[in-house]
Coordinates of C-alpha atoms and ligand atoms in Angstrom, one line a residue:
Chain A
X250 CA -16.2 -29.2 7.1
X251 CA -15.6 -27.4 10.4
X252 CA -15.5 -29.6 13.5
X253 CA -17.0 -28.3 16.8
X254 CA -16.5 -30.0 20.1
X255 CA -19.4 -29.9 22.5
X256 CA -18.6 -30.6 26.1
X257 CA -21.2 -31.4 28.7
X258 CA -20.6 -29.4 31.8
X259 CA -22.3 -29.0 35.1
X260 CA -22.2 -25.4 36.0
X261 CA -19.1 -25.7 38.0
X262 CA -16.9 -22.7 38.4
X263 CA -13.6 -23.2 36.8
X264 CA -14.7 -25.9 34.3
X265 CA -14.3 -23.6 31.4
X266 CA -10.9 -22.3 32.4
X267 CA -9.8 -25.9 33.0
X268 CA -10.7 -26.8 29.5
X269 CA -9.0 -23.7 28.1
X270 CA -5.9 -24.5 30.1
X271 CA -5.6 -28.0 28.9
X272 CA -5.9 -26.9 25.3
X273 CA -3.6 -23.9 25.8
X274 CA -0.9 -26.0 27.4
X275 CA -0.9 -28.2 24.3
X276 CA -0.7 -25.2 21.9
X277 CA -4.2 -25.6 20.7
X278 CA -6.0 -22.3 20.2
X279 CA -9.7 -21.9 20.5
X280 CA -11.1 -20.1 17.5
X281 CA -14.5 -19.5 19.0
X282 CA -16.8 -20.8 21.7
X283 CA -20.2 -20.6 23.1
X284 CA -21.9 -21.6 26.3
X285 CA -25.4 -23.1 26.2
X286 CA -26.7 -22.8 29.7
X287 CA -30.0 -24.3 30.7
X288 CA -30.2 -22.5 34.0
X289 CA -30.9 -25.9 35.5
X290 CA -27.4 -26.8 36.7
X291 CA -26.0 -28.1 33.5
X292 CA -25.1 -26.9 30.1
X293 CA -23.0 -27.4 27.0
X294 CA -19.7 -25.6 26.3
X295 CA -18.9 -25.6 22.6
X296 CA -15.5 -24.8 21.2
X297 CA -14.0 -24.7 17.7
X298 CA -10.3 -25.4 18.2
X299 CA -7.7 -25.2 15.4
X300 CA -6.4 -28.7 15.9
X301 CA -9.6 -30.4 16.7
X302 CA -8.4 -34.0 16.5
X303 CA -5.8 -33.4 19.1
X304 CA -8.3 -31.5 21.2
X305 CA -10.7 -34.4 21.0
X306 CA -8.0 -36.7 22.1
X307 CA -7.1 -34.6 25.1
X308 CA -10.6 -34.0 26.3
X309 CA -12.4 -37.3 25.7
X310 CA -10.9 -39.0 28.7
X311 CA -12.1 -36.7 31.4
X312 CA -15.1 -35.1 29.8
X313 CA -18.3 -36.0 28.1
X314 CA -17.8 -34.7 24.6
X315 CA -19.2 -35.0 21.2
X316 CA -17.7 -33.8 17.9
X317 CA -20.1 -32.5 15.3
X318 CA -20.0 -30.8 11.9
X319 CA -20.8 -27.2 11.6
X320 CA -20.7 -24.6 8.9
X321 CA -18.4 -21.6 9.1
X322 CA -19.0 -18.6 6.9
X323 CA -17.1 -15.4 6.4
X324 CA -19.4 -12.4 6.8
X325 CA -18.6 -9.1 5.2
X326 CA -18.1 -6.4 7.6
X327 CA -21.2 -4.5 6.7
X328 CA -24.8 -4.2 7.7
X329 CA -27.2 -6.9 6.7
X330 CA -24.5 -9.5 5.8
X331 CA -25.4 -11.9 8.5
X332 CA -29.1 -11.5 7.7
X333 CA -28.3 -12.4 4.1
X334 CA -26.8 -15.7 5.2
X335 CA -29.7 -16.6 7.5
X336 CA -32.2 -15.7 4.9
X337 CA -30.6 -18.0 2.3
X338 CA -30.9 -20.9 4.9
X339 CA -34.5 -20.2 5.8
X340 CA -35.6 -19.7 2.2
X341 CA -34.2 -23.2 1.6
X342 CA -36.0 -24.6 4.6
X343 CA -32.8 -25.3 6.5
X344 CA -33.2 -24.9 10.2
X345 CA -30.6 -23.1 12.2
X346 CA -30.1 -24.6 15.6
X347 CA -27.6 -22.1 16.9
X348 CA -24.9 -19.8 15.8
X349 CA -22.0 -18.0 17.4
X350 CA -19.0 -15.9 16.5
X351 CA -15.6 -17.3 15.6
X352 CA -12.4 -15.3 15.0
X353 CA -11.9 -13.0 12.0
X354 CA -15.5 -12.2 11.3
X355 CA -16.4 -15.8 10.8
X356 CA -19.7 -17.1 12.0
X357 CA -20.4 -20.7 13.1
X358 CA -23.7 -22.1 12.0
X359 CA -25.3 -25.3 13.3
X360 CA -28.0 -26.4 10.9
X361 CA -30.1 -29.5 10.8
X362 CA -28.8 -30.5 7.4
X363 CA -25.1 -29.5 6.8
X364 CA -24.9 -31.0 3.3
X365 CA -27.8 -29.0 1.9
X366 CA -26.7 -26.0 4.0
X367 CA -23.3 -25.9 2.3
X368 CA -24.8 -26.4 -1.1
X369 CA -27.2 -23.5 -0.9
X370 CA -24.7 -21.2 0.6
X371 CA -22.2 -22.0 -2.1
X372 CA -24.8 -21.5 -4.8
X373 CA -25.4 -18.0 -3.3
X374 CA -21.7 -17.2 -3.4
X375 CA -21.2 -17.1 0.4
X376 CA -17.6 -17.6 1.4
X377 CA -17.3 -20.9 3.3
X378 CA -14.4 -21.8 5.5
X379 CA -13.1 -25.3 4.5
X380 CA -11.6 -26.5 7.8
X381 CA -10.6 -25.6 11.3
X382 CA -7.1 -24.5 10.4
X383 CA -8.4 -21.9 8.0
X384 CA -10.3 -19.9 10.6
Chain B
X287 CA -64.2 -45.2 80.8
X288 CA -62.7 -46.5 77.6
X289 CA -64.0 -47.5 74.2
X290 CA -63.7 -51.2 75.2
X291 CA -63.1 -51.3 79.0
X292 CA -63.0 -55.1 79.1
X293 CA -60.3 -55.5 76.5
X294 CA -58.3 -52.4 77.2
X295 CA -57.9 -53.0 80.9
X296 CA -57.3 -56.8 80.8
X297 CA -54.6 -58.1 83.1
X298 CA -51.5 -59.5 81.5
X299 CA -52.7 -63.0 82.2
X300 CA -56.0 -62.4 80.5
X301 CA -54.2 -60.9 77.5
X302 CA -52.0 -64.0 77.3
X303 CA -55.0 -66.3 77.5
X304 CA -56.8 -64.4 74.8
X305 CA -53.7 -64.3 72.6
X306 CA -53.2 -68.1 73.0
X307 CA -56.8 -68.8 72.0
X308 CA -56.7 -66.5 69.0
X309 CA -53.2 -67.6 67.9
X310 CA -54.4 -71.3 67.8
X311 CA -57.4 -70.3 65.7
X312 CA -55.4 -68.0 63.5
X313 CA -52.9 -70.7 62.7
X314 CA -55.6 -73.2 61.8
X315 CA -57.1 -70.6 59.6
X316 CA -53.8 -69.5 58.0
X317 CA -53.1 -73.1 57.1
X318 CA -56.0 -73.0 54.7
X319 CA -54.1 -70.5 52.5
X320 CA -51.8 -71.7 49.8
X321 CA -49.0 -69.7 51.2
X322 CA -49.0 -70.9 54.8
X323 CA -49.8 -74.5 53.8
X324 CA -46.6 -74.5 51.8
X325 CA -44.7 -72.6 54.4
X326 CA -45.7 -75.0 57.2
X327 CA -45.3 -78.1 55.1
X328 CA -41.8 -77.0 54.1
X329 CA -40.6 -77.1 57.8
X330 CA -42.8 -80.0 58.7
X331 CA -45.0 -78.0 61.0
X332 CA -48.6 -78.8 61.6
X333 CA -51.2 -76.3 62.9
X334 CA -51.8 -78.6 65.9
X335 CA -48.1 -78.1 66.9
X336 CA -49.0 -74.6 68.0
X337 CA -50.5 -75.0 71.4
X338 CA -49.5 -71.9 73.3
X339 CA -47.6 -68.7 72.9
X340 CA -44.2 -70.3 73.4
X341 CA -44.8 -72.3 70.2
X342 CA -45.0 -69.1 68.2
X343 CA -41.3 -69.2 67.5
X344 CA -41.6 -72.5 65.6
X345 CA -43.5 -70.6 62.9
X346 CA -41.3 -69.3 60.1
X347 CA -41.2 -65.6 59.5
X348 CA -43.3 -63.9 56.8
X349 CA -41.5 -61.2 54.9
X350 CA -42.5 -58.4 52.5
X351 CA -41.0 -60.5 49.7
X352 CA -43.3 -63.4 50.7
X353 CA -46.2 -61.0 50.4
X354 CA -45.0 -59.9 46.9
X355 CA -44.6 -63.5 45.9
X356 CA -48.1 -64.3 47.1
X357 CA -49.5 -61.4 45.0
X358 CA -52.4 -61.1 44.5
X359 CA -54.4 -63.7 46.5
X360 CA -52.0 -66.4 47.6
X361 CA -52.5 -65.6 51.3
X362 CA -56.2 -65.6 51.4
X363 CA -57.8 -67.9 53.9
X364 CA -61.3 -67.2 52.7
X365 CA -63.1 -67.4 49.4
X366 CA -62.2 -64.5 47.1
X367 CA -65.9 -63.6 47.0
X368 CA -65.8 -62.8 50.7
X369 CA -63.2 -60.1 50.2
X370 CA -64.9 -56.6 50.3
X371 CA -61.8 -54.4 50.2
X372 CA -58.3 -54.5 48.9
X373 CA -55.5 -52.2 49.9
X374 CA -52.1 -52.2 48.4
X375 CA -48.7 -51.0 49.5
X376 CA -47.6 -47.6 48.3
X377 CA -48.2 -47.8 44.5
X378 CA -45.1 -49.7 43.5
X379 CA -45.4 -51.3 40.2
X380 CA -44.0 -54.8 40.1
X381 CA -43.4 -54.7 43.8
X382 CA -47.0 -54.4 45.0
X383 CA -48.3 -56.2 48.0
X384 CA -52.0 -56.8 48.6
X385 CA -53.9 -56.7 51.8
X386 CA -57.4 -58.1 51.6
X387 CA -60.3 -57.5 54.0
X388 CA -63.5 -59.3 54.6
X389 CA -66.5 -57.4 55.8
X390 CA -65.7 -58.5 59.4
X391 CA -62.1 -57.4 59.0
X392 CA -63.2 -53.9 58.0
X393 CA -65.4 -53.7 61.0
X394 CA -62.7 -55.1 63.4
X395 CA -60.2 -52.6 61.9
X396 CA -62.6 -49.7 62.4
X397 CA -63.1 -50.8 66.0
X398 CA -59.4 -50.8 66.7
X399 CA -59.0 -47.3 65.3
X400 CA -62.1 -46.1 67.1
X401 CA -60.6 -47.5 70.3
X402 CA -57.4 -45.4 69.6
X403 CA -59.3 -42.3 68.9
X404 CA -61.5 -42.6 72.0
X405 CA -58.4 -43.1 74.1
X406 CA -57.1 -39.8 73.0
X407 CA -60.3 -38.0 73.9
X408 CA -62.3 -38.0 70.6
X409 CA -66.0 -38.2 71.2
X410 CA -69.2 -38.0 69.2
X411 CA -69.6 -34.4 68.2
X412 CA -65.9 -33.9 67.5
X413 CA -64.9 -32.9 64.0
X414 CA -62.1 -35.0 62.6
X415 CA -60.3 -33.7 59.6
X416 CA -58.5 -36.5 57.9
X417 CA -55.6 -34.9 56.0
X418 CA -53.9 -38.2 54.9
X419 CA -54.3 -39.5 51.4
X420 CA -57.1 -41.9 50.7
X421 CA -57.0 -44.6 48.2
X422 CA -54.8 -47.7 48.4
X423 CA -52.9 -46.2 51.3
X424 CA -54.5 -47.6 54.5
X425 CA -53.9 -44.4 56.5
X426 CA -56.8 -42.5 55.0
X427 CA -59.6 -44.9 55.0
X428 CA -58.5 -46.7 58.2
X429 CA -58.9 -43.5 60.2
X430 CA -62.0 -42.5 58.3
X431 CA -63.9 -45.7 59.2
X432 CA -62.6 -45.6 62.8
X433 CA -63.7 -42.0 63.4
X434 CA -67.1 -42.7 61.8
X435 CA -67.5 -45.8 64.0
X436 CA -66.8 -43.7 67.0
X437 CA -69.4 -41.2 65.9
X438 CA -67.3 -38.2 65.1
X439 CA -67.9 -35.9 62.2
X440 CA -65.4 -36.8 59.5
X441 CA -64.1 -34.5 56.9
X442 CA -62.5 -36.7 54.3
X443 CA -60.4 -34.0 52.7
X444 CA -57.2 -36.0 52.1
X445 CA -53.8 -34.5 51.7
X446 CA -52.7 -31.2 50.1
X447 CA -54.5 -28.0 49.2
X448 CA -53.4 -26.1 52.3
X449 CA -55.7 -23.1 51.8
X450 CA -58.7 -25.4 51.7
X451 CA -57.5 -27.3 54.7
X452 CA -57.3 -24.1 56.7
X453 CA -60.7 -23.0 55.5
X454 CA -62.3 -26.3 56.7
X455 CA -60.6 -26.1 60.1
X456 CA -62.1 -22.6 60.6
X457 CA -65.5 -23.3 59.1
X458 CA -66.2 -26.6 60.7
X459 CA -64.4 -25.9 64.0
X460 CA -62.3 -29.0 63.5
X461 CA -61.2 -30.6 66.8
X462 CA -58.8 -33.3 65.6
X463 CA -56.4 -33.4 62.7
X464 CA -54.8 -36.5 61.2
X465 CA -51.7 -35.3 59.5
X466 CA -48.0 -36.0 58.8
X467 CA -45.8 -34.1 61.2
X468 CA -44.0 -32.2 58.4
X469 CA -47.3 -31.2 56.9
X470 CA -48.5 -30.0 60.3
X471 CA -45.5 -27.7 60.5
X472 CA -46.1 -26.4 57.0
X473 CA -49.8 -25.8 57.6
X474 CA -49.0 -23.9 60.8
X475 CA -46.8 -21.5 58.8
X476 CA -49.6 -20.9 56.3
X477 CA -52.1 -20.3 59.1
X478 CA -49.8 -17.7 60.6
X479 CA -49.4 -16.0 57.2
X480 CA -53.2 -15.7 57.2
X481 CA -52.9 -13.7 60.4
X482 CA -54.3 -16.4 62.6
X483 CA -52.6 -17.9 65.7
X484 CA -52.7 -21.7 65.4
X485 CA -53.4 -21.7 69.1
X486 CA -56.6 -19.9 68.6
X487 CA -58.0 -22.7 66.4
X488 CA -59.1 -24.6 69.5
X489 CA -57.8 -28.0 68.3
X490 CA -58.1 -30.8 70.8
X491 CA -55.4 -33.0 69.3
X492 CA -53.2 -33.9 66.4
X493 CA -52.7 -37.4 65.3
X494 CA -49.4 -37.8 63.5
X495 CA -48.1 -40.7 61.7
X496 CA -46.8 -42.2 58.4
X497 CA -43.5 -40.4 58.9
X498 CA -40.7 -40.7 61.4
X499 CA -40.2 -37.7 63.6
X500 CA -38.4 -36.7 66.8
X501 CA -39.7 -35.9 70.2
X502 CA -38.6 -32.4 69.6
X503 CA -40.9 -32.1 66.6
X504 CA -43.8 -33.3 68.7
X505 CA -43.0 -30.8 71.4
X506 CA -42.8 -28.1 68.8
X507 CA -46.2 -29.0 67.3
X508 CA -47.8 -29.1 70.7
X509 CA -46.4 -25.7 71.4
X510 CA -47.5 -24.3 68.0
X511 CA -51.1 -25.7 68.1
X512 CA -51.4 -25.7 71.9
X513 CA -52.9 -29.2 71.9
X514 CA -51.6 -32.7 72.5
X515 CA -49.9 -34.5 69.6
X516 CA -50.3 -38.3 69.5
X517 CA -48.2 -40.9 67.7
X518 CA -49.8 -43.6 65.9
X519 CA -48.3 -47.0 64.9
X520 CA -49.6 -49.1 62.1
X521 CA -48.7 -50.8 58.9
X522 CA -50.8 -51.9 56.0
X523 CA -49.8 -55.6 56.4
X524 CA -51.5 -55.4 59.8
X525 CA -54.6 -53.6 58.5
X526 CA -53.0 -50.2 58.6
X527 CA -53.5 -47.7 61.4
X528 CA -54.9 -48.9 64.7
X529 CA -52.2 -51.4 65.6
X530 CA -51.0 -49.2 68.3
X531 CA -51.6 -45.7 69.7
X532 CA -50.4 -43.5 72.4
X533 CA -52.6 -43.0 75.4
X534 CA -53.2 -39.8 77.2
X535 CA -49.6 -40.0 78.7
X536 CA -48.1 -39.6 75.2
X537 CA -45.2 -41.8 76.0
X538 CA -45.0 -44.3 73.1
X539 CA -47.8 -46.4 71.7
X540 CA -49.6 -49.3 73.3
X541 CA -49.9 -52.2 70.9
X542 CA -53.3 -53.8 71.0
X543 CA -52.3 -57.2 72.1
X544 CA -55.8 -58.7 71.7
X545 CA -55.2 -58.3 68.0
X546 CA -51.5 -58.4 67.6
X547 CA -48.7 -60.5 69.1
X548 CA -45.4 -58.6 69.1
X549 CA -41.9 -59.9 69.3
X550 CA -38.5 -58.3 69.0
X551 CA -35.9 -60.3 67.1
X552 CA -32.3 -59.8 66.1
X553 CA -32.6 -58.5 62.5
X554 CA -29.7 -60.6 61.4
X555 CA -30.2 -63.9 63.2
X556 CA -34.0 -63.8 63.8
X557 CA -33.4 -64.8 67.4
X558 CA -36.0 -63.6 69.9
X559 CA -34.7 -60.8 72.1
X560 CA -35.8 -59.9 75.7
X561 CA -38.0 -57.0 76.4
X562 CA -36.2 -53.7 76.6
X563 CA -33.7 -54.7 73.9
X564 CA -33.6 -53.0 70.5
X565 CA -34.3 -55.2 67.5
X566 CA -36.7 -55.7 64.7
X567 CA -40.4 -55.7 65.5
X568 CA -42.2 -58.9 64.4
X569 CA -46.0 -58.9 64.5
X570 CA -48.6 -61.7 64.2
X571 CA -52.2 -60.6 63.5
X572 CA -54.6 -62.8 65.5
X573 CA -57.8 -61.0 64.9
X574 CA -58.0 -61.0 61.1
X575 CA -60.2 -63.3 59.0
X576 CA -59.4 -62.8 55.3
X577 CA -55.6 -62.6 55.4
X578 CA -53.9 -63.2 58.8
X579 CA -50.1 -62.8 58.7
X580 CA -47.9 -64.8 61.0
X581 CA -44.6 -63.4 62.4
X582 CA -44.3 -60.6 60.0
X583 CA -40.9 -58.9 59.8
X584 CA -41.8 -55.2 59.9
X585 CA -38.3 -54.0 59.4
X586 CA -39.0 -51.4 62.1
X587 CA -36.3 -51.2 64.7
X588 CA -37.6 -50.6 68.2
X589 CA -37.9 -52.3 71.6
X590 CA -40.7 -53.5 73.9
X591 CA -41.0 -51.3 76.9
X592 CA -40.7 -53.0 80.3
X593 CA -42.4 -50.5 82.5
X594 CA -46.1 -50.4 83.1
X595 CA -48.1 -47.4 81.8
X596 CA -49.7 -45.0 84.3
X597 CA -52.9 -45.2 82.3
X598 CA -53.6 -48.8 83.7
X599 CA -53.6 -50.5 80.3
X600 CA -51.5 -53.6 80.2
X601 CA -51.1 -53.7 76.5
X602 CA -47.4 -53.5 75.9
X603 CA -45.8 -50.4 74.6
X604 CA -43.0 -50.2 72.0
X605 CA -40.4 -47.5 71.9
X606 CA -40.1 -44.9 69.2
X607 CA -39.1 -46.6 65.9
X608 CA -35.5 -45.7 65.6
X609 CA -34.9 -46.8 62.1
X610 CA -35.5 -49.5 59.5
X611 CA -33.8 -52.8 59.1
X612 CA -34.0 -52.1 55.3
X613 CA -33.3 -48.9 53.5
X614 CA -36.9 -47.8 53.0
X615 CA -37.3 -44.0 52.9
X616 CA -40.4 -42.2 53.9
X617 CA -40.8 -39.1 51.8
X618 CA -43.9 -37.0 52.1
X619 CA -45.4 -39.8 54.0
X620 CA -44.9 -42.2 51.1
X621 CA -42.7 -45.3 51.3
X622 CA -39.9 -45.2 48.8
X623 CA -37.3 -48.0 48.4
X624 CA -34.1 -46.8 46.8
X625 CA -34.2 -50.0 44.8
X626 CA -37.3 -48.8 43.0
X627 CA -35.4 -45.7 41.9
X628 CA -32.4 -47.8 40.9
X629 CA -34.4 -50.2 38.8
X630 CA -35.7 -47.3 36.8
X631 CA -32.4 -45.5 36.4
X632 CA -30.7 -48.7 35.3
X633 CA -33.4 -49.3 32.7
X634 CA -32.7 -45.9 31.1
X635 CA -29.7 -46.4 28.7
X636 CA -28.6 -42.7 28.8
X637 CA -27.9 -43.0 32.5
X638 CA -24.4 -43.9 33.6
X639 CA -23.6 -46.2 36.5
X640 CA -23.7 -43.8 39.3
X641 CA -26.5 -42.1 41.0
X642 CA -27.4 -40.5 44.3
X643 CA -30.7 -39.9 46.0
X644 CA -30.8 -36.8 48.1
X645 CA -33.8 -36.3 50.4
X646 CA -34.2 -32.9 52.0
X647 CA -36.8 -30.9 53.8
X648 CA -37.3 -27.3 52.7
X649 CA -37.9 -24.3 54.9
X650 CA -41.6 -24.8 54.5
X651 CA -41.3 -28.4 55.8
X652 CA -42.1 -30.0 52.5
X653 CA -39.9 -33.0 51.6
X654 CA -38.0 -33.0 48.4
X655 CA -36.3 -35.7 46.6
X656 CA -33.4 -35.1 44.2
X657 CA -31.9 -37.7 42.0
X658 CA -28.4 -36.9 40.8
X659 CA -27.4 -39.0 37.9
X660 CA -24.3 -39.3 35.8
X661 CA -25.1 -39.4 32.1
X662 CA -23.5 -42.0 29.9
X663 CA -20.8 -40.6 27.6
X664 CA -22.1 -42.7 24.7
X665 CA -25.4 -40.8 24.6
X666 CA -24.0 -37.3 24.4
X667 CA -24.3 -35.8 21.0
X668 CA -23.9 -32.2 21.9
X669 CA -27.5 -31.2 21.9
X670 CA -29.3 -29.4 24.7
X671 CA -32.6 -30.8 23.7
X672 CA -31.2 -34.3 24.1
X673 CA -30.2 -33.6 27.7
X674 CA -33.5 -32.1 28.4
X675 CA -35.2 -35.2 27.1
X676 CA -33.1 -37.5 29.2
X677 CA -33.9 -35.4 32.2
X678 CA -37.6 -35.4 31.5
X679 CA -37.6 -39.2 30.8
X680 CA -35.9 -39.9 34.2
X681 CA -38.3 -37.5 36.0
X682 CA -41.4 -38.9 34.4
X683 CA -40.5 -42.6 35.0
X684 CA -39.6 -42.0 38.6
X685 CA -42.7 -40.0 39.3
X686 CA -44.8 -42.8 37.8
X687 CA -43.2 -45.3 40.1
X688 CA -42.9 -43.5 43.4
X689 CA -45.7 -40.9 43.1
X690 CA -43.4 -38.1 44.0
X691 CA -42.0 -35.6 41.5
X692 CA -38.2 -35.7 41.8
X693 CA -35.8 -33.0 40.9
X694 CA -33.2 -34.4 38.5
X695 CA -29.6 -33.3 38.3
X696 CA -27.5 -34.4 35.4
X697 CA -23.9 -34.9 36.2
X698 CA -20.8 -35.7 34.2
X699 CA -19.4 -39.2 34.4
X700 CA -17.3 -39.7 37.5
X701 CA -18.8 -36.7 39.3
X702 CA -20.1 -39.0 42.0
X703 CA -18.0 -41.2 44.3
X704 CA -17.5 -44.6 42.7
X705 CA -20.1 -47.3 43.5
X706 CA -17.7 -49.9 44.9
X707 CA -18.4 -51.1 48.4
X708 CA -21.1 -49.2 50.3
X709 CA -21.3 -46.0 48.2
X710 CA -23.5 -43.4 49.7
X711 CA -26.4 -43.8 47.3
X712 CA -28.9 -42.2 49.7
X713 CA -28.3 -38.9 51.5
X714 CA -31.0 -37.9 53.9
X715 CA -30.5 -34.3 55.0
X716 CA -33.8 -34.0 56.8
X717 CA -33.8 -33.2 60.5
X718 CA -36.7 -35.0 61.9
Ligands
ZN52 ZN1 -51.0 -45.8 78.6

């Protein structure tokens, strides 16, 4: 299972770079990220670090964070491949909450039911990434 | 000529005599209430111990908390069936206070307000647009009854709906407005946007109240509307409006001493202070039947003016209220206690320990209240919907309590200064 760290941020300039710096200084690399901005003065910064446990340890003191499971899939570099993944999920009544791009043509998927999500994707021969270090 | 020549132009000596007579009667009456019987008995005071004005200070103070504790009818001095009206302090659940009126009280109250309005030049035939909220708040109905008693034409429009307010002023040739100062500024801007000069409205006067404001704001309003602006003093515990009013000299309100005995006390020690010195205003109502209140701590900080007024009235004047002995805020004319907001925030588990209340006044003179809250780390699960729900929950609960829709700002833990000592929980950015 892939671990994603969500960080609550007020829209303060420099917050994202502070977080990137803390992780960079500790040789943790961010494999992908997204920013959910509400436009109301706060938002959520999501990152997928390679060494997520260490990242959690470093960030939890000064930030409001939450570690959650996500699914990461390798999508082939051709038209329609992302659609194929999304269709499998929706055909199986699994709701996608959000998605974003990770490194190496890997897509992060946050669904309402990870266990089922993984099962149906596997059954359809979609390549799943096992853990954060394999991204 | 005044509304009540005899009372308004009494000599100081006559005022004192009338006050003494009414105080003695009021104390006798008050002792019939559960509340004052207990209060007197506790300190071993008998109604007969109060023989003249100098005995007043023997009577223990009555506070807002006393009123809350006596909720709803612990302070009645008459049978409950004789109460014809109830008002309550600004819609605060769990913290409500009740003010009860007999038929006679309503009439006496209307008479005080009529006296005030007549003093500032209102006459039969004038159109009075009452732009204050009606309902439990005494400001709306108090002026309504007073103006009707005087014989003016009353437009009971209440607050808000600026376009309609302007329409009414134009259609009915309104001569007097009762309005909060900030709303008066807002309305003037809207009138100008409509291509009308507020000076051309032909208003005879503005009555402003329910909200602290500076002399500069009054001058500005007088300039904008080209008419005199009068300050009113009142509080629901003392009926509401009509306790005091500025005369034609517009140099602070006369308090109607035939109905109210005023004292200034040191807010910390409760010691009486000489005229001219700043302290907390304490009022005793001596012309109420259903629910007289003795030595009420108003929390308003002011002083009793020593100099006589040029108008010839000997009823004492109080200086502009300079602040509050408690932390009550007045936002959009509504009384808000930071503790009300704190109680709500602390009952919401997603809220962390720190919060800040920021009151501001926008360009268009509308007050805003923003609550900045730190969220609790425990309740963050990485979902935006969750944050949105917390925000809505806070907003909704606060609106229910204070009747004002606040803006909510969610902050990270430790974003605000720590709450040790006197943290600045309330920031008032308004320039009054
Ligand atoms: Zn005067």
